[in-house]
Tab-separated table of C-alpha atoms in Angstrom:
chain	number	residue	atom	x	y	z
A	1	MET	CA	57.064	42.322	-33.644
A	2	GLU	CA	60.185	42.688	-31.447
A	3	GLY	CA	61.223	39.155	-32.444
A	4	VAL	CA	60.638	39.845	-36.159
A	5	ARG	CA	62.774	43.079	-35.947
A	6	ARG	CA	65.513	41.122	-34.219
A	7	GLY	CA	65.410	38.396	-36.804
A	8	MET	CA	65.662	40.923	-39.670
A	9	GLY	CA	68.575	42.631	-37.985
A	10	LEU	CA	70.320	39.255	-37.559
A	11	LEU	CA	69.742	38.378	-41.240
A	12	LYS	CA	71.304	41.729	-42.251
A	13	VAL	CA	74.347	41.158	-40.007
A	14	LEU	CA	74.905	37.674	-41.433
A	15	GLN	CA	74.531	38.917	-45.028
A	16	GLN	CA	77.139	41.631	-44.323
A	17	PHE	CA	79.532	39.073	-42.756
A	18	SER	CA	79.043	36.634	-45.669
A	19	ARG	CA	80.175	39.199	-48.287
A	20	SER	CA	83.656	39.545	-46.836
A	21	PRO	CA	84.506	36.711	-44.452
A	22	CYS	CA	88.274	37.208	-44.698
A	23	SER	CA	88.148	40.792	-43.351
A	24	PHE	CA	87.274	39.759	-39.793
A	25	ASN	CA	89.466	38.559	-36.962
A	26	GLU	CA	88.990	35.542	-34.769
A	27	THR	CA	86.913	37.305	-32.159
A	28	GLN	CA	84.419	38.559	-34.701
A	29	ARG	CA	84.176	35.071	-36.274
A	30	VAL	CA	83.339	33.673	-32.817
A	31	SER	CA	80.575	36.317	-32.515
A	32	ILE	CA	79.172	35.281	-35.940
A	33	LEU	CA	78.865	31.683	-34.650
A	34	GLN	CA	77.130	32.858	-31.532
A	35	LEU	CA	74.682	34.932	-33.697
A	36	LYS	CA	73.877	31.829	-35.796
A	37	LYS	CA	72.869	29.992	-32.576
A	38	TYR	CA	70.390	32.853	-31.690
A	39	SER	CA	67.046	31.750	-30.492
A	40	ILE	CA	63.710	33.526	-30.009
A	41	TYR	CA	63.723	32.207	-26.368
A	42	PRO	CA	66.041	33.786	-23.762
A	43	PRO	CA	68.680	31.612	-22.210
A	44	HIS	CA	66.773	31.243	-18.924
A	45	HIS	CA	63.950	29.337	-20.682
A	46	LYS	CA	64.175	25.601	-19.940
A	47	GLU	CA	63.631	22.704	-22.314
A	48	PRO	CA	60.247	20.939	-21.886
A	49	ILE	CA	60.108	17.594	-20.082
A	50	VAL	CA	57.685	15.289	-21.831
A	51	ASN	CA	58.758	11.913	-20.389
A	52	LYS	CA	56.526	10.777	-17.471
A	53	ASP	CA	59.273	8.708	-15.854
A	54	THR	CA	61.551	11.764	-15.748
A	55	LEU	CA	58.772	13.822	-14.206
A	56	GLU	CA	58.087	11.193	-11.549
A	57	GLU	CA	61.888	11.150	-10.709
A	58	LEU	CA	61.926	14.922	-10.378
A	59	LYS	CA	58.806	14.761	-8.224
A	60	LYS	CA	60.337	12.198	-5.917
A	61	ALA	CA	63.572	14.147	-5.724
A	62	GLY	CA	61.713	17.383	-4.925
A	63	SER	CA	63.099	19.230	-7.934
A	64	LEU	CA	59.732	19.682	-9.588
A	65	GLN	CA	58.801	22.602	-7.279
A	66	GLU	CA	61.877	24.534	-8.558
A	67	LEU	CA	60.522	24.407	-12.141
A	68	GLN	CA	57.031	25.502	-11.152
A	69	PHE	CA	57.619	29.246	-11.921
A	70	THR	CA	60.432	28.697	-14.510
A	71	PRO	CA	59.650	29.690	-18.103
A	72	ILE	CA	59.471	26.589	-20.248
A	73	LYS	CA	59.857	26.392	-24.082
A	74	PRO	CA	56.896	25.013	-25.995
A	75	ALA	CA	57.208	21.306	-26.807
A	76	LEU	CA	57.700	20.136	-30.441
A	77	ALA	CA	54.896	18.923	-32.492
A	78	ASP	CA	55.933	15.271	-32.257
A	79	GLN	CA	56.518	15.318	-28.443
A	80	THR	CA	53.858	13.837	-26.209
A	81	THR	CA	53.381	12.427	-22.738
A	82	SER	CA	51.428	9.474	-23.940
A	83	VAL	CA	52.476	6.074	-22.618
A	84	PHE	CA	52.469	4.741	-26.144
A	85	HIS	CA	55.094	7.250	-27.287
A	86	ASP	CA	58.555	5.832	-27.784
A	87	VAL	CA	61.418	8.017	-29.143
A	88	ARG	CA	63.330	5.067	-30.643
A	89	VAL	CA	60.290	3.640	-32.334
A	90	ARG	CA	59.459	7.088	-33.742
A	91	LYS	CA	62.983	7.343	-35.191
A	92	PHE	CA	62.797	3.848	-36.657
A	93	THR	CA	59.629	4.852	-38.398
A	94	ASN	CA	61.416	7.835	-39.921
A	95	TYR	CA	64.179	5.469	-41.138
A	96	ILE	CA	61.615	3.214	-42.808
A	97	MET	CA	59.873	6.146	-44.485
A	98	LYS	CA	60.520	6.953	-48.101
A	99	CYS	CA	59.471	10.115	-50.024
A	100	GLY	CA	57.705	11.489	-46.968
A	101	GLN	CA	55.097	8.718	-46.749
A	102	LYS	CA	54.883	8.679	-42.986
A	103	ALA	CA	51.500	7.021	-42.812
A	104	LEU	CA	52.768	4.103	-44.939
A	105	ALA	CA	55.946	3.760	-42.769
A	106	ARG	CA	53.875	3.755	-39.577
A	107	GLU	CA	51.530	1.105	-41.001
A	108	LEU	CA	54.554	-1.115	-42.082
A	109	LEU	CA	55.994	-0.877	-38.606
A	110	GLU	CA	52.634	-1.731	-36.970
A	111	ARG	CA	52.302	-4.736	-39.180
A	112	THR	CA	55.902	-5.734	-38.344
A	113	PHE	CA	55.143	-5.595	-34.591
A	114	GLU	CA	51.897	-7.550	-35.212
A	115	ASN	CA	53.934	-10.284	-36.974
A	116	ILE	CA	56.403	-10.385	-34.128
A	117	LYS	CA	53.558	-10.791	-31.641
A	118	ARG	CA	51.961	-13.522	-33.658
A	119	ILE	CA	55.228	-15.445	-34.014
A	120	GLN	CA	56.031	-15.216	-30.296
A	121	VAL	CA	52.534	-16.185	-29.205
A	122	GLN	CA	52.569	-19.208	-31.473
A	123	GLN	CA	55.990	-20.176	-30.044
A	124	LYS	CA	54.618	-19.701	-26.475
A	125	ASN	CA	51.616	-21.891	-27.120
A	126	ARG	CA	53.798	-24.791	-28.234
A	127	LEU	CA	55.758	-24.817	-24.993
A	128	SER	CA	54.744	-26.421	-21.756
A	129	PRO	CA	53.059	-24.255	-19.045
A	130	GLU	CA	56.329	-24.074	-17.038
A	131	GLU	CA	58.329	-22.700	-19.948
A	132	ARG	CA	55.831	-20.195	-21.252
A	133	ASN	CA	57.035	-17.447	-18.909
A	134	THR	CA	60.412	-17.444	-20.643
A	135	VAL	CA	58.988	-16.211	-23.972
A	136	GLU	CA	58.732	-12.396	-24.407
A	137	CYS	CA	55.681	-11.339	-26.444
A	138	ASP	CA	55.994	-7.565	-26.229
A	139	PRO	CA	57.183	-6.471	-29.643
A	140	VAL	CA	58.453	-3.084	-28.393
A	141	LYS	CA	60.695	-4.740	-25.739
A	142	LEU	CA	61.978	-7.167	-28.361
A	143	PHE	CA	62.696	-4.319	-30.688
A	144	HIS	CA	64.777	-2.474	-28.051
A	145	THR	CA	66.636	-5.669	-27.243
A	146	ALA	CA	67.384	-6.139	-30.956
A	147	VAL	CA	68.680	-2.599	-31.352
A	148	GLU	CA	70.917	-2.948	-28.230
A	149	ASN	CA	72.412	-6.230	-29.594
A	150	CYS	CA	73.052	-4.583	-33.001
A	151	ARG	CA	74.810	-1.473	-31.668
A	152	PRO	CA	78.514	-1.299	-32.710
A	153	VAL	CA	81.160	-0.147	-30.253
A	154	LEU	CA	83.753	0.901	-32.832
A	155	GLN	CA	83.665	2.349	-36.335
A	156	LEU	CA	86.154	2.731	-39.201
A	157	SER	CA	86.922	6.239	-40.422
A	158	GLY	CA	89.063	6.994	-43.463
A	159	ILE	CA	92.063	9.119	-42.629
A	160	LYS	CA	94.531	10.211	-45.332
A	161	ARG	CA	98.256	10.027	-44.439
A	162	GLY	CA	101.067	10.276	-46.927
A	163	GLY	CA	98.878	9.938	-50.028
A	164	MET	CA	97.053	6.832	-48.714
A	165	THR	CA	93.785	6.525	-46.977
A	166	TYR	CA	93.801	4.249	-43.934
A	167	GLN	CA	90.681	2.786	-42.246
A	168	VAL	CA	91.244	3.789	-38.664
A	169	PRO	CA	89.215	2.297	-35.885
A	170	MET	CA	87.780	4.761	-33.347
A	171	PRO	CA	84.962	4.814	-30.788
A	172	ILE	CA	81.511	5.535	-31.936
A	173	THR	CA	79.103	7.926	-30.184
A	174	GLU	CA	76.018	6.567	-28.568
A	175	LYS	CA	73.633	8.506	-30.848
A	176	ARG	CA	75.559	7.270	-33.921
A	177	SER	CA	75.618	3.679	-32.736
A	178	TYR	CA	71.809	3.673	-32.397
A	179	PHE	CA	71.491	5.134	-35.870
A	180	VAL	CA	73.818	2.499	-37.399
A	181	ALA	CA	71.982	-0.345	-35.676
A	182	MET	CA	68.517	0.767	-36.838
A	183	ARG	CA	69.836	1.504	-40.339
A	184	TRP	CA	71.253	-2.041	-40.540
A	185	LEU	CA	67.902	-3.523	-39.473
A	186	VAL	CA	66.049	-1.530	-42.164
A	187	GLU	CA	68.587	-2.529	-44.856
A	188	ALA	CA	68.288	-6.261	-43.826
A	189	GLY	CA	64.469	-5.971	-43.962
A	190	ARG	CA	64.651	-4.449	-47.477
A	191	ASP	CA	67.117	-7.034	-48.754
A	192	LYS	CA	64.475	-9.671	-49.678
A	193	GLU	CA	62.693	-11.285	-52.494
A	194	ARG	CA	59.935	-9.429	-54.240
A	195	LYS	CA	57.306	-11.952	-53.055
A	196	VAL	CA	58.203	-11.368	-49.424
A	197	HIS	CA	56.657	-8.316	-47.793
A	198	LEU	CA	58.719	-5.915	-45.654
A	199	PRO	CA	56.827	-6.528	-42.376
A	200	GLU	CA	57.431	-10.243	-42.554
A	201	LYS	CA	61.211	-9.965	-43.297
A	202	LEU	CA	61.743	-7.167	-40.846
A	203	ALA	CA	59.957	-9.124	-38.046
A	204	ARG	CA	62.271	-12.103	-38.616
A	205	GLU	CA	65.368	-9.795	-38.532
A	206	ILE	CA	64.251	-8.168	-35.313
A	207	LEU	CA	63.539	-11.530	-33.674
A	208	ASP	CA	66.981	-12.864	-34.775
A	209	ALA	CA	68.740	-9.782	-33.519
A	210	ALA	CA	66.851	-10.002	-30.157
A	211	ARG	CA	68.288	-13.517	-29.782
A	212	ASN	CA	71.761	-12.097	-30.515
A	213	GLU	CA	71.951	-13.945	-33.893
A	214	GLY	CA	71.144	-13.217	-37.541
A	215	ARG	CA	72.748	-11.218	-40.322
A	216	VAL	CA	72.741	-7.776	-38.519
A	217	VAL	CA	74.522	-9.096	-35.482
A	218	LYS	CA	77.033	-10.839	-37.815
A	219	LYS	CA	77.563	-7.515	-39.617
A	220	LYS	CA	78.313	-5.903	-36.236
A	221	GLN	CA	80.783	-8.624	-35.389
A	222	ASP	CA	82.438	-8.331	-38.812
A	223	LEU	CA	82.882	-4.642	-38.248
A	224	HIS	CA	84.513	-5.282	-34.786
A	225	ARG	CA	86.838	-7.904	-36.418
A	226	GLN	CA	87.907	-5.478	-39.046
A	227	CYS	CA	88.537	-2.815	-36.355
A	228	GLU	CA	90.631	-5.315	-34.515
A	229	ALA	CA	92.584	-6.141	-37.653
A	230	ASN	CA	93.264	-2.402	-38.262
A	231	ARG	CA	94.331	-1.570	-34.731
A	232	ALA	CA	97.839	-0.866	-36.003
A	233	TYR	CA	96.516	2.328	-37.597
A	234	ALA	CA	94.840	3.613	-34.381
A	235	HIS	CA	97.539	6.110	-33.675
A	236	TYR	CA	96.510	7.995	-36.872
A	237	ARG	CA	93.564	9.384	-34.903
A	238	TRP	CA	95.812	11.926	-33.170
A	239	GLY	CA	98.169	12.463	-36.161
C-alpha cells in the first residue's frame, strides 16, 4: 500500500508540472526528471545476475560473498539461467516477429538453425577426414560470427547546416551496431521470391555472412565507403 500511495503522489506531481511547464526554473525541471526515473525499489537494490558465466567469475574472484546479504531486484520474465538461453538469439527472434506472433518467429528461427546445421553437416561429410575439423556445425556460433561480421563501425546522420542537410559520418554505438546488423540480416532473409521460404533464405544469408561475404557484408562495406567519401563533413558533428 505504501508503494501505491507513493505512485499516486508521483502521478499528481507530474500532472501538476505538466500543466505549466514554463513556470519552473532549471532546478525544478531536474527534479522532475529525477521523479520520472523513480522506481519501486530503493537505490541499494542490485540488478539480478542471471548469466552463469558471470556468476562463476564472481565466485572465483570472491565477490559473490559480498552479494549474499544484498537485496536483489526480481529477474524479468524473459531472464533465465538456462544454458540454452542466448540474449542475442532472443533479440533476433523479436526482430523476426510480426504482429506479436512470437511462437511463429521462434519456429522460423529454429528451422533456420536446422537448415544451417544440415548444410554444414552435408559439407562436412563431403570433405576428407583431415579437413572435417575445419567445418563449424554449431548454428548458434555461426550466427554470432555472422552478426559480428555484419556490424558497422560508422553510420551516417543527417545534420542540417545553412539550409542543406549533410550526411555526416559518426561512430556508432555498440548496441546500435548489433541492432543494425541483425536488422540487415532479417531484411536480406525477407527479400526473396514467394516460392522460397524464410528459413531457407535466412540460413543462406547467415552462412554467407559467417564467411564474411554476401549481400549483408557488402551493405556494410558500402556504408563504410560512403562514410569515407563524406569525411569532409565530419566537422559538422561539433558545429
